[in-house]
Amino acid sequence: MASFVPFNNKNLNISFFVFRPTVVLVDELVEALKTFSTSTQTLGCVQSSIFRSIHGNMIIWYGAWTKKCSENKEMLTSAVLPMLSNLSGMAILLEHIFFEAYAGESREGISVAKFSTGDIVSMNVANPTAGDINDLSYANLALFRDHFLKMEGAVSGVCLKCQSIPRVACLYVWKSMHFCYSWILKSDYRKTVLPYLDKFKLEMKYDIFRVVFVSSENAVSNQNQMEEMVENRSWKIELT
């Protein structure tokens, strides 16, 4: 089973917790975040994933929350942050943000950007220092629609707008890292992006991630292990 980012915010609120690891063995942080994912289920998190930056020193925890449980985001955040206290010796929490999805495209004919463990995900984030955030959201959408069909190897993509600060983002799921790099190297940023966004005086950030954990896959794995244990136990009983 895969995780996904919806193309709209009708049913789920989505959040990103951004960490900078301070330990040499980043796998330890990933394992701790897997445990954190399990604990958030009691607060209404229905799915979560972990993205690990391929080139940079960054880990992103993605969580999708039911609308009812995340209506008051300040209260939800206050409940979640103490659960991260055991990670203080492994990473620095750089930011935690709620986004709403407002548009998306998929070549699979579905209304979500779907991904599984091992998939490649890229994100670009724009922080404006001038201009209206709604105008920026429309410009971001126009760029997305103009680019997506030209992005060979891009399986799906979604436009996101931050709910608390002026910020927009796009998340893309790729068939492979090769396709992602090919698009980055071929795209002409000055000619295709700046004319749309120049007036906003943006701070732009890009990164490429590998999906290293998906909660739904972990649940299936645990169920399979349990079934295997039951089957093995029954086999042994029959022999004795």
Coordinates of N, CA and C in Angstrom, one line a residue:
M1 N 0.8 -1.2 0.0 CA 0.0 0.0 0.0 C 0.9 1.2 0.0
A2 N 0.4 2.3 -0.7 CA 1.2 3.5 -0.9 C 0.7 4.6 0.0
S3 N 1.5 5.6 0.2 CA 1.0 6.9 0.8 C 0.7 7.9 -0.3
F4 N 0.0 9.0 0.0 CA -0.3 9.9 -1.0 C -0.6 11.3 -0.4
V5 N -0.5 12.3 -1.3 CA -0.8 13.7 -1.0 C -2.1 14.0 -1.9
P6 N -3.2 14.3 -1.3 CA -4.4 14.6 -2.1 C -4.3 15.9 -2.9
F7 N -5.1 16.0 -3.9 CA -5.1 17.2 -4.8 C -5.9 18.3 -4.2
N8 N -6.6 18.1 -3.1 CA -7.4 19.2 -2.5 C -7.4 18.9 -1.0
N9 N -8.0 19.9 -0.3 CA -8.0 19.8 1.2 C -9.4 19.5 1.8
K10 N -10.2 18.8 1.0 CA -11.5 18.5 1.5 C -11.6 17.5 2.7
N11 N -10.7 16.5 2.6 CA -10.8 15.5 3.7 C -9.6 15.4 4.6
L12 N -8.5 15.9 4.2 CA -7.3 15.8 5.0 C -6.5 17.1 5.1
N13 N -5.9 17.3 6.2 CA -4.9 18.4 6.4 C -3.5 17.7 6.4
I14 N -2.6 18.3 5.7 CA -1.3 17.7 5.6 C -0.2 18.6 6.3
S15 N 0.8 18.0 6.8 CA 1.8 18.7 7.5 C 3.2 18.1 7.2
F16 N 4.2 19.0 7.3 CA 5.6 18.6 7.1 C 6.4 19.0 8.3
F17 N 7.1 18.1 8.9 CA 8.1 18.4 9.9 C 9.5 18.2 9.4
V18 N 10.3 19.3 9.4 CA 11.6 19.3 8.7 C 12.7 19.2 9.8
F19 N 13.6 18.2 9.6 CA 14.6 18.0 10.6 C 16.0 18.1 9.9
R20 N 17.0 18.6 10.7 CA 18.4 18.5 10.3 C 19.1 17.5 11.3
P21 N 19.5 16.3 10.8 CA 20.1 15.3 11.7 C 21.4 15.9 12.3
T22 N 21.6 15.5 13.6 CA 22.8 15.8 14.3 C 23.6 14.6 14.6
V23 N 23.2 13.4 14.2 CA 23.9 12.2 14.4 C 24.5 11.7 13.2
V24 N 25.6 10.9 13.3 CA 26.3 10.3 12.2 C 25.4 9.3 11.5
L25 N 24.8 8.4 12.3 CA 24.0 7.3 11.7 C 22.5 7.9 11.6
V26 N 22.2 8.4 10.4 CA 20.9 9.0 10.2 C 19.8 7.9 10.3
D27 N 20.1 6.6 10.1 CA 19.1 5.6 10.2 C 18.5 5.5 11.6
E28 N 19.3 5.9 12.6 CA 18.7 5.9 13.9 C 17.6 6.9 14.1
L29 N 17.8 8.1 13.4 CA 16.7 9.1 13.4 C 15.5 8.6 12.6
V30 N 15.7 7.9 11.5 CA 14.6 7.4 10.7 C 13.8 6.4 11.6
E31 N 14.5 5.5 12.3 CA 13.8 4.5 13.1 C 13.0 5.2 14.2
A32 N 13.6 6.3 14.8 CA 12.8 7.0 15.8 C 11.6 7.7 15.3
L33 N 11.7 8.2 14.0 CA 10.5 8.8 13.4 C 9.5 7.8 13.0
K34 N 9.9 6.6 12.8 CA 8.9 5.5 12.5 C 8.1 5.3 13.8
T35 N 8.7 5.2 14.9 CA 8.0 5.1 16.2 C 7.1 6.3 16.4
F36 N 7.6 7.5 16.1 CA 6.8 8.7 16.2 C 5.5 8.6 15.3
S37 N 5.7 8.0 14.1 CA 4.5 7.9 13.2 C 3.4 7.0 13.9
T38 N 3.8 6.0 14.5 CA 2.9 5.1 15.2 C 2.1 5.8 16.3
S39 N 2.8 6.7 17.0 CA 2.2 7.4 18.2 C 1.3 8.5 17.7
T40 N 1.4 9.0 16.5 CA 0.6 10.1 16.0 C -0.8 9.6 15.6
Q41 N -0.9 8.3 15.4 CA -2.2 7.7 15.0 C -3.3 8.0 16.0
T42 N -3.0 8.0 17.3 CA -4.0 8.3 18.3 C -4.5 9.7 18.2
L43 N -3.8 10.6 17.5 CA -4.1 12.0 17.4 C -4.9 12.3 16.1
G44 N -5.1 11.3 15.3 CA -5.8 11.5 14.1 C -4.9 11.5 12.8
C45 N -3.7 11.1 12.9 CA -2.8 11.0 11.7 C -3.1 9.6 11.0
V46 N -3.7 9.7 9.8 CA -4.1 8.5 9.1 C -3.0 7.9 8.2
Q47 N -2.0 8.7 7.9 CA -0.9 8.2 7.1 C 0.3 9.1 7.3
S48 N 1.5 8.5 7.2 CA 2.7 9.3 7.4 C 3.8 8.6 6.5
S49 N 4.8 9.5 6.2 CA 5.9 9.0 5.4 C 7.2 9.8 5.8
I50 N 8.3 9.2 5.5 CA 9.6 9.9 5.8 C 10.3 10.1 4.5
F51 N 10.8 11.3 4.2 CA 11.6 11.6 3.0 C 13.0 11.9 3.5
R52 N 14.0 11.3 2.8 CA 15.4 11.6 3.1 C 16.1 12.3 2.0
S53 N 16.6 13.5 2.2 CA 17.3 14.2 1.2 C 18.4 13.4 0.6
I54 N 18.5 13.4 -0.8 CA 19.6 12.7 -1.4 C 20.9 13.4 -1.4
H55 N 20.9 14.7 -1.5 CA 22.2 15.5 -1.5 C 22.4 16.3 -0.2
G56 N 21.3 16.8 0.4 CA 21.5 17.6 1.6 C 21.3 16.8 2.9
N57 N 21.4 17.5 4.0 CA 21.3 17.0 5.3 C 19.9 17.3 5.9
M58 N 18.9 16.6 5.3 CA 17.6 16.9 5.7 C 16.7 15.7 5.7
I59 N 15.8 15.6 6.7 CA 14.8 14.6 6.8 C 13.4 15.3 6.9
I60 N 12.4 14.9 6.1 CA 11.1 15.4 6.2 C 10.1 14.3 6.7
W61 N 9.4 14.6 7.7 CA 8.3 13.7 8.1 C 7.0 14.3 7.6
Y62 N 6.3 13.5 6.8 CA 5.0 14.0 6.2 C 3.8 13.2 6.9
G63 N 2.9 14.0 7.3 CA 1.7 13.4 8.0 C 0.4 14.0 7.4
A64 N -0.6 13.1 7.2 CA -1.9 13.5 6.8 C -2.9 13.2 7.9
W65 N -3.7 14.3 8.2 CA -4.5 14.2 9.4 C -6.0 14.4 9.0
T66 N -6.9 13.7 9.7 CA -8.3 13.8 9.5 C -8.7 15.3 9.8
K67 N -9.7 15.8 9.1 CA -10.1 17.2 9.3 C -10.6 17.4 10.7
K68 N -11.3 16.5 11.2 CA -11.9 16.7 12.6 C -10.8 16.8 13.6
C69 N -9.8 16.0 13.5 CA -8.7 16.0 14.5 C -7.7 17.2 14.3
S70 N -7.7 17.8 13.2 CA -6.8 18.9 12.9 C -7.4 20.2 12.7
E71 N -8.7 20.4 13.1 CA -9.3 21.6 13.0 C -8.6 22.7 13.8
N72 N -8.2 22.4 15.0 CA -7.4 23.4 15.8 C -6.0 22.9 15.7
K73 N -5.3 23.6 14.8 CA -3.9 23.1 14.5 C -2.9 23.5 15.6
E74 N -3.2 24.6 16.3 CA -2.4 25.0 17.4 C -2.4 23.9 18.5
M75 N -3.6 23.4 18.8 CA -3.8 22.4 19.9 C -3.1 21.1 19.4
L76 N -3.3 20.8 18.1 CA -2.7 19.5 17.6 C -1.2 19.6 17.7
T77 N -0.6 20.8 17.3 CA 0.8 20.9 17.3 C 1.3 20.9 18.8
S78 N 0.6 21.4 19.7 CA 1.0 21.4 21.1 C 1.0 20.0 21.6
A79 N 0.2 19.1 21.1 CA 0.1 17.7 21.5 C 1.2 16.9 20.8
V80 N 1.6 17.3 19.6 CA 2.6 16.5 18.9 C 4.0 16.8 19.3
L81 N 4.3 18.1 19.5 CA 5.7 18.5 19.8 C 6.4 17.7 21.0
P82 N 5.6 17.6 22.1 CA 6.2 16.8 23.2 C 6.6 15.4 22.8
M83 N 5.9 14.8 21.8 CA 6.2 13.5 21.4 C 7.5 13.4 20.7
L84 N 8.1 14.5 20.3 CA 9.4 14.5 19.6 C 10.5 14.8 20.5
S85 N 10.3 14.9 21.9 CA 11.3 15.2 22.8 C 12.5 14.2 22.8
N86 N 12.2 12.9 22.5 CA 13.3 11.9 22.5 C 14.2 12.1 21.3
L87 N 13.8 12.9 20.3 CA 14.6 13.1 19.1 C 15.6 14.3 19.3
S88 N 15.6 15.0 20.4 CA 16.4 16.2 20.6 C 17.9 15.9 20.5
G89 N 18.3 14.7 20.8 CA 19.7 14.4 20.7 C 20.1 13.9 19.3
M90 N 19.1 13.7 18.4 CA 19.4 13.2 17.1 C 19.2 14.1 16.0
A91 N 18.4 15.2 16.2 CA 18.1 16.1 15.1 C 17.6 17.4 15.7
I92 N 17.7 18.5 14.8 CA 17.1 19.8 15.2 C 15.8 19.9 14.3
L93 N 14.7 20.2 15.0 CA 13.5 20.5 14.2 C 13.5 21.9 13.7
L94 N 13.7 22.0 12.4 CA 13.8 23.3 11.7 C 12.5 24.0 11.6
E95 N 11.4 23.3 11.2 CA 10.1 23.9 11.1 C 9.0 22.8 11.1
H96 N 7.8 23.2 11.4 CA 6.7 22.3 11.2 C 5.5 23.2 10.7
I97 N 5.0 22.7 9.6 CA 4.1 23.6 8.8 C 2.9 22.7 8.3
F98 N 1.7 23.3 8.4 CA 0.5 22.7 7.7 C 0.3 23.4 6.4
F99 N 0.1 22.5 5.4 CA -0.2 23.0 4.0 C -1.6 22.5 3.6
E100 N -2.2 23.2 2.7 CA -3.4 22.7 2.0 C -3.1 22.6 0.5
A101 N -3.5 21.5 0.0 CA -3.4 21.2 -1.4 C -4.5 21.9 -2.2
Y102 N -4.2 22.5 -3.3 CA -5.2 23.2 -4.1 C -5.3 22.8 -5.6
A103 N -4.4 22.0 -6.0 CA -4.4 21.5 -7.4 C -3.4 20.4 -7.6
G104 N -3.6 19.6 -8.6 CA -2.7 18.5 -8.9 C -3.0 17.8 -10.2
E105 N -2.0 17.0 -10.6 CA -2.2 16.2 -11.9 C -1.5 14.8 -11.7
S106 N -2.1 13.8 -12.3 CA -1.5 12.5 -12.2 C -1.7 11.8 -13.6
R107 N -0.6 11.1 -14.0 CA -0.7 10.4 -15.2 C -1.3 9.0 -15.0
E108 N -1.6 8.7 -13.7 CA -2.2 7.4 -13.4 C -3.8 7.5 -13.4
G109 N -4.3 8.7 -13.6 CA -5.7 8.9 -13.6 C -6.4 8.9 -12.3
I110 N -5.6 9.2 -11.2 CA -6.2 9.3 -9.9 C -6.0 10.7 -9.4
S111 N -6.7 11.1 -8.3 CA -6.7 12.4 -7.8 C -5.8 12.6 -6.6
V112 N -4.7 11.9 -6.6 CA -3.7 12.0 -5.5 C -2.3 11.8 -6.1
A113 N -1.3 12.4 -5.4 CA 0.1 12.1 -5.8 C 0.5 10.9 -4.9
K114 N 0.6 9.7 -5.5 CA 0.9 8.5 -4.7 C 2.4 8.1 -4.8
F115 N 2.9 7.6 -3.7 CA 4.3 7.2 -3.6 C 4.5 6.1 -2.6
S116 N 5.5 5.3 -2.8 CA 5.8 4.1 -2.0 C 7.3 4.2 -1.6
T117 N 7.7 3.4 -0.7 CA 9.1 3.3 -0.2 C 10.0 3.1 -1.4
G118 N 11.1 3.9 -1.5 CA 12.0 3.8 -2.6 C 11.8 4.8 -3.7
D119 N 10.6 5.4 -3.8 CA 10.3 6.4 -4.8 C 11.1 7.7 -4.7
I120 N 11.2 8.4 -5.8 CA 11.9 9.7 -5.8 C 10.8 10.8 -5.8
V121 N 11.0 11.7 -4.9 CA 10.1 12.9 -4.7 C 11.0 14.2 -4.8
S122 N 10.5 15.1 -5.5 CA 11.2 16.4 -5.5 C 10.2 17.5 -5.0
M123 N 10.8 18.5 -4.3 CA 10.0 19.6 -3.8 C 10.6 20.9 -4.2
N124 N 9.8 21.9 -4.6 CA 10.3 23.3 -4.7 C 9.4 24.2 -3.8
V125 N 10.0 25.0 -3.1 CA 9.3 25.9 -2.1 C 9.6 27.3 -2.4
A126 N 8.6 28.2 -2.4 CA 8.8 29.6 -2.7 C 8.3 30.5 -1.5
N127 N 9.2 31.3 -1.0 CA 8.8 32.2 0.1 C 8.9 33.6 -0.4
P128 N 7.7 34.3 -0.6 CA 7.8 35.6 -1.1 C 8.1 36.7 -0.1
T129 N 8.8 37.7 -0.5 CA 9.1 38.9 0.3 C 8.3 40.1 -0.2
A130 N 7.6 39.9 -1.3 CA 6.7 41.0 -1.8 C 5.6 40.3 -2.6
G131 N 4.5 41.1 -2.8 CA 3.4 40.6 -3.6 C 2.4 39.9 -2.7
D132 N 1.2 39.6 -3.3 CA 0.1 39.0 -2.6 C 0.2 37.5 -2.7
I133 N 0.0 36.8 -1.6 CA 0.1 35.3 -1.6 C -0.9 34.6 -2.5
N134 N -2.0 35.2 -2.6 CA -3.0 34.6 -3.6 C -2.6 34.7 -5.0
D135 N -2.0 35.9 -5.3 CA -1.4 36.0 -6.7 C -0.3 35.0 -6.9
L136 N 0.5 34.8 -5.9 CA 1.6 33.8 -6.0 C 1.1 32.4 -6.2
S137 N 0.0 32.1 -5.5 CA -0.6 30.8 -5.6 C -1.1 30.5 -7.0
Y138 N -1.7 31.6 -7.6 CA -2.2 31.4 -9.0 C -1.0 31.3 -10.0
A139 N 0.1 32.1 -9.7 CA 1.3 32.0 -10.6 C 1.9 30.6 -10.4
N140 N 1.9 30.1 -9.2 CA 2.5 28.7 -9.0 C 1.7 27.7 -9.7
L141 N 0.4 27.8 -9.7 CA -0.5 26.9 -10.4 C -0.3 27.0 -11.9
A142 N -0.2 28.2 -12.4 CA 0.0 28.4 -13.9 C 1.3 27.7 -14.3
L143 N 2.4 27.9 -13.5 CA 3.6 27.2 -13.8 C 3.5 25.7 -13.8
F144 N 2.8 25.2 -12.8 CA 2.6 23.8 -12.6 C 1.9 23.2 -13.8
R145 N 0.8 23.8 -14.3 CA 0.0 23.3 -15.4 C 0.8 23.4 -16.7
D146 N 1.6 24.5 -16.8 CA 2.4 24.6 -18.0 C 3.5 23.6 -18.1
H147 N 4.1 23.2 -17.0 CA 5.3 22.3 -16.9 C 4.9 20.9 -16.9
F148 N 3.9 20.5 -16.2 CA 3.7 19.1 -15.8 C 3.7 18.2 -17.0
L149 N 2.9 18.5 -18.0 CA 2.8 17.6 -19.2 C 4.1 17.5 -20.0
K150 N 5.0 18.5 -19.8 CA 6.3 18.5 -20.4 C 7.4 17.7 -19.6
M151 N 7.1 17.3 -18.4 CA 8.0 16.7 -17.5 C 8.0 15.2 -17.7
E152 N 8.9 14.8 -18.6 CA 9.0 13.3 -18.8 C 9.4 12.6 -17.6
G153 N 8.7 11.6 -17.2 CA 9.0 10.8 -16.1 C 8.4 11.2 -14.8
A154 N 7.7 12.4 -14.8 CA 6.9 12.8 -13.6 C 5.6 12.1 -13.6
V155 N 5.4 11.3 -12.5 CA 4.2 10.5 -12.4 C 3.0 11.3 -11.9
S156 N 3.2 12.2 -11.0 CA 2.2 13.1 -10.4 C 2.8 14.3 -9.8
G157 N 1.9 15.3 -9.5 CA 2.4 16.5 -8.8 C 1.2 17.2 -8.2
V158 N 1.6 18.0 -7.2 CA 0.5 18.7 -6.4 C 1.0 20.0 -6.0
C159 N 0.1 21.0 -6.1 CA 0.4 22.4 -5.6 C -0.1 22.6 -4.2
L160 N 0.8 23.2 -3.4 CA 0.5 23.3 -1.9 C 0.6 24.8 -1.5
K161 N -0.2 25.2 -0.6 CA -0.1 26.6 0.0 C -0.1 26.5 1.5
C162 N 0.8 27.2 2.1 CA 0.9 27.1 3.6 C -0.3 27.8 4.2
Q163 N -0.7 27.3 5.4 CA -1.9 27.9 6.0 C -1.5 28.9 7.1
S164 N -0.3 29.1 7.4 CA 0.1 30.0 8.5 C 1.1 31.1 8.0
I165 N 1.9 30.9 7.0 CA 2.8 31.9 6.6 C 2.8 32.0 5.0
P166 N 3.2 33.1 4.4 CA 3.2 33.2 3.0 C 4.3 32.2 2.4
R167 N 3.8 31.2 1.8 CA 4.6 30.1 1.2 C 3.8 29.2 0.3
V168 N 4.4 28.9 -0.9 CA 3.8 27.9 -1.7 C 4.8 26.9 -2.1
A169 N 4.3 25.7 -2.5 CA 5.3 24.6 -2.9 C 4.6 23.8 -3.9
C170 N 5.5 23.0 -4.6 CA 5.0 21.9 -5.5 C 5.8 20.7 -5.1
L171 N 5.1 19.6 -5.1 CA 5.7 18.2 -4.8 C 5.4 17.4 -6.1
Y172 N 6.5 16.7 -6.5 CA 6.4 15.8 -7.7 C 6.9 14.4 -7.3
V173 N 6.3 13.4 -7.9 CA 6.7 12.0 -7.7 C 7.2 11.6 -9.1
W174 N 8.4 11.0 -9.1 CA 9.1 10.6 -10.4 C 9.2 9.1 -10.5
K175 N 9.3 8.7 -11.8 CA 9.5 7.3 -12.1 C 10.9 6.9 -11.7
S176 N 11.9 7.8 -11.8 CA 13.3 7.4 -11.3 C 14.0 8.7 -11.1
M177 N 15.2 8.6 -10.5 CA 16.0 9.7 -10.3 C 16.6 10.3 -11.6
H178 N 16.8 9.4 -12.6 CA 17.2 9.9 -13.9 C 16.3 10.9 -14.5
F179 N 15.0 10.6 -14.5 CA 14.0 11.5 -15.1 C 14.0 12.9 -14.3
C180 N 14.1 12.8 -13.0 CA 14.1 14.0 -12.2 C 15.3 14.9 -12.6
Y181 N 16.5 14.3 -12.6 CA 17.7 15.1 -13.0 C 17.6 15.6 -14.4
S182 N 17.1 14.8 -15.3 CA 17.0 15.2 -16.7 C 16.1 16.5 -16.8
W183 N 15.0 16.5 -16.1 CA 14.2 17.7 -16.1 C 14.9 18.9 -15.6
I184 N 15.5 18.7 -14.4 CA 16.2 19.9 -13.8 C 17.3 20.4 -14.7
L185 N 18.1 19.6 -15.4 CA 19.1 20.0 -16.3 C 18.6 20.7 -17.6
K186 N 17.5 20.2 -18.0 CA 16.9 20.7 -19.3 C 16.1 22.0 -19.1
S187 N 15.5 22.2 -17.9 CA 14.6 23.3 -17.7 C 15.5 24.6 -17.7
D188 N 14.9 25.7 -18.3 CA 15.6 27.0 -18.3 C 14.9 27.9 -17.3
Y189 N 15.4 27.9 -16.1 CA 14.8 28.7 -15.0 C 14.5 30.1 -15.3
R190 N 15.5 30.8 -15.9 CA 15.4 32.2 -16.2 C 14.3 32.5 -17.2
K191 N 14.1 31.6 -18.2 CA 13.1 31.9 -19.2 C 11.7 31.4 -18.8
T192 N 11.6 30.3 -18.1 CA 10.3 29.6 -17.8 C 9.7 30.0 -16.5
V193 N 10.5 30.3 -15.5 CA 10.0 30.6 -14.1 C 10.1 32.0 -13.7
L194 N 11.2 32.7 -13.9 CA 11.3 34.1 -13.5 C 10.3 35.0 -14.0
P195 N 9.9 34.9 -15.3 CA 8.9 35.8 -15.8 C 7.5 35.8 -15.0
Y196 N 7.2 34.6 -14.5 CA 6.0 34.5 -13.7 C 6.1 35.0 -12.3
L197 N 7.3 34.8 -11.7 CA 7.5 35.0 -10.3 C 8.4 36.2 -9.9
D198 N 8.9 36.9 -10.8 CA 9.9 37.9 -10.6 C 9.4 39.0 -9.6
K199 N 8.2 39.4 -9.8 CA 7.6 40.5 -9.0 C 7.5 40.2 -7.5
F200 N 7.5 38.9 -7.2 CA 7.3 38.5 -5.8 C 8.6 38.5 -5.0
K201 N 9.7 38.6 -5.6 CA 11.0 38.7 -4.9 C 11.2 37.4 -4.0
L202 N 11.2 36.3 -4.7 CA 11.1 35.0 -3.9 C 12.5 34.5 -3.4
E203 N 12.4 33.8 -2.3 CA 13.5 32.9 -1.9 C 13.0 31.5 -2.3
M204 N 13.8 30.9 -3.3 CA 13.4 29.6 -3.8 C 14.3 28.5 -3.2
K205 N 13.7 27.4 -2.9 CA 14.4 26.2 -2.4 C 14.0 25.0 -3.2
Y206 N 15.0 24.1 -3.5 CA 14.7 22.9 -4.2 C 15.4 21.8 -3.5
D207 N 14.8 20.6 -3.6 CA 15.5 19.4 -3.0 C 14.9 18.2 -3.6
I208 N 15.7 17.1 -3.6 CA 15.3 15.8 -4.1 C 15.4 14.8 -3.0
F209 N 14.3 14.0 -2.8 CA 14.3 13.1 -1.7 C 14.0 11.7 -2.2
R210 N 14.4 10.7 -1.3 CA 14.0 9.3 -1.5 C 13.0 9.0 -0.4
V211 N 11.9 8.4 -0.7 CA 10.9 7.9 0.3 C 11.5 6.7 1.0
V212 N 11.8 6.8 2.3 CA 12.4 5.7 3.1 C 11.4 5.0 4.0
F213 N 10.2 5.6 4.1 CA 9.2 4.9 5.0 C 7.8 5.4 4.6
V214 N 6.9 4.4 4.6 CA 5.5 4.7 4.4 C 4.7 3.9 5.4
S215 N 3.9 4.6 6.2 CA 3.2 3.9 7.4 C 2.3 2.8 7.0
S216 N 1.6 2.9 5.9 CA 0.7 1.9 5.4 C 1.4 0.6 5.0
E217 N 2.6 0.8 4.4 CA 3.4 -0.4 4.1 C 3.9 -1.1 5.3
N218 N 4.2 -0.3 6.4 CA 4.7 -0.9 7.6 C 3.6 -1.7 8.3
A219 N 2.3 -1.2 8.2 CA 1.2 -1.9 8.8 C 1.0 -3.2 8.1
V220 N 1.1 -3.2 6.8 CA 0.9 -4.4 6.0 C 2.0 -5.4 6.4
S221 N 3.2 -4.9 6.5 CA 4.4 -5.8 6.8 C 4.2 -6.4 8.2
N222 N 3.7 -5.6 9.2 CA 3.5 -6.2 10.5 C 2.4 -7.2 10.5
Q223 N 1.3 -7.0 9.7 CA 0.3 -8.0 9.5 C 0.8 -9.3 8.9
N224 N 1.6 -9.1 7.9 CA 2.2 -10.3 7.2 C 3.0 -11.1 8.2
Q225 N 3.8 -10.4 9.0 CA 4.7 -11.1 10.0 C 3.8 -11.8 11.0
M226 N 2.7 -11.2 11.4 CA 1.9 -11.8 12.4 C 1.2 -13.1 11.8
E227 N 0.8 -13.0 10.6 CA 0.2 -14.2 9.9 C 1.2 -15.3 9.7
E228 N 2.4 -14.9 9.4 CA 3.5 -15.9 9.3 C 3.8 -16.6 10.6
M229 N 3.8 -15.8 11.7 CA 4.0 -16.4 13.0 C 2.9 -17.4 13.4
V230 N 1.7 -17.0 13.0 CA 0.5 -17.9 13.3 C 0.6 -19.2 12.5
E231 N 1.0 -19.1 11.2 CA 1.1 -20.2 10.4 C 2.2 -21.2 10.9
N232 N 3.3 -20.6 11.2 CA 4.5 -21.4 11.7 C 4.1 -22.1 13.0
R233 N 3.4 -21.4 13.9 CA 3.0 -22.0 15.1 C 2.1 -23.2 14.9
S234 N 1.1 -23.0 14.0 CA 0.2 -24.1 13.7 C 0.9 -25.3 13.2
W235 N 1.8 -25.1 12.3 CA 2.6 -26.2 11.7 C 3.4 -27.0 12.7
K236 N 4.0 -26.3 13.7 CA 4.7 -26.9 14.8 C 3.8 -27.8 15.6
I237 N 2.6 -27.3 15.9 CA 1.7 -28.0 16.8 C 1.3 -29.3 16.1
E238 N 1.1 -29.3 14.8 CA 0.6 -30.5 14.1 C 1.7 -31.5 14.1
L239 N 3.0 -31.1 14.2 CA 4.1 -32.1 14.2 C 4.3 -32.8 15.5
T240 N 3.9 -32.1 16.6 CA 4.2 -32.7 18.0 C 3.1 -33.6 18.4

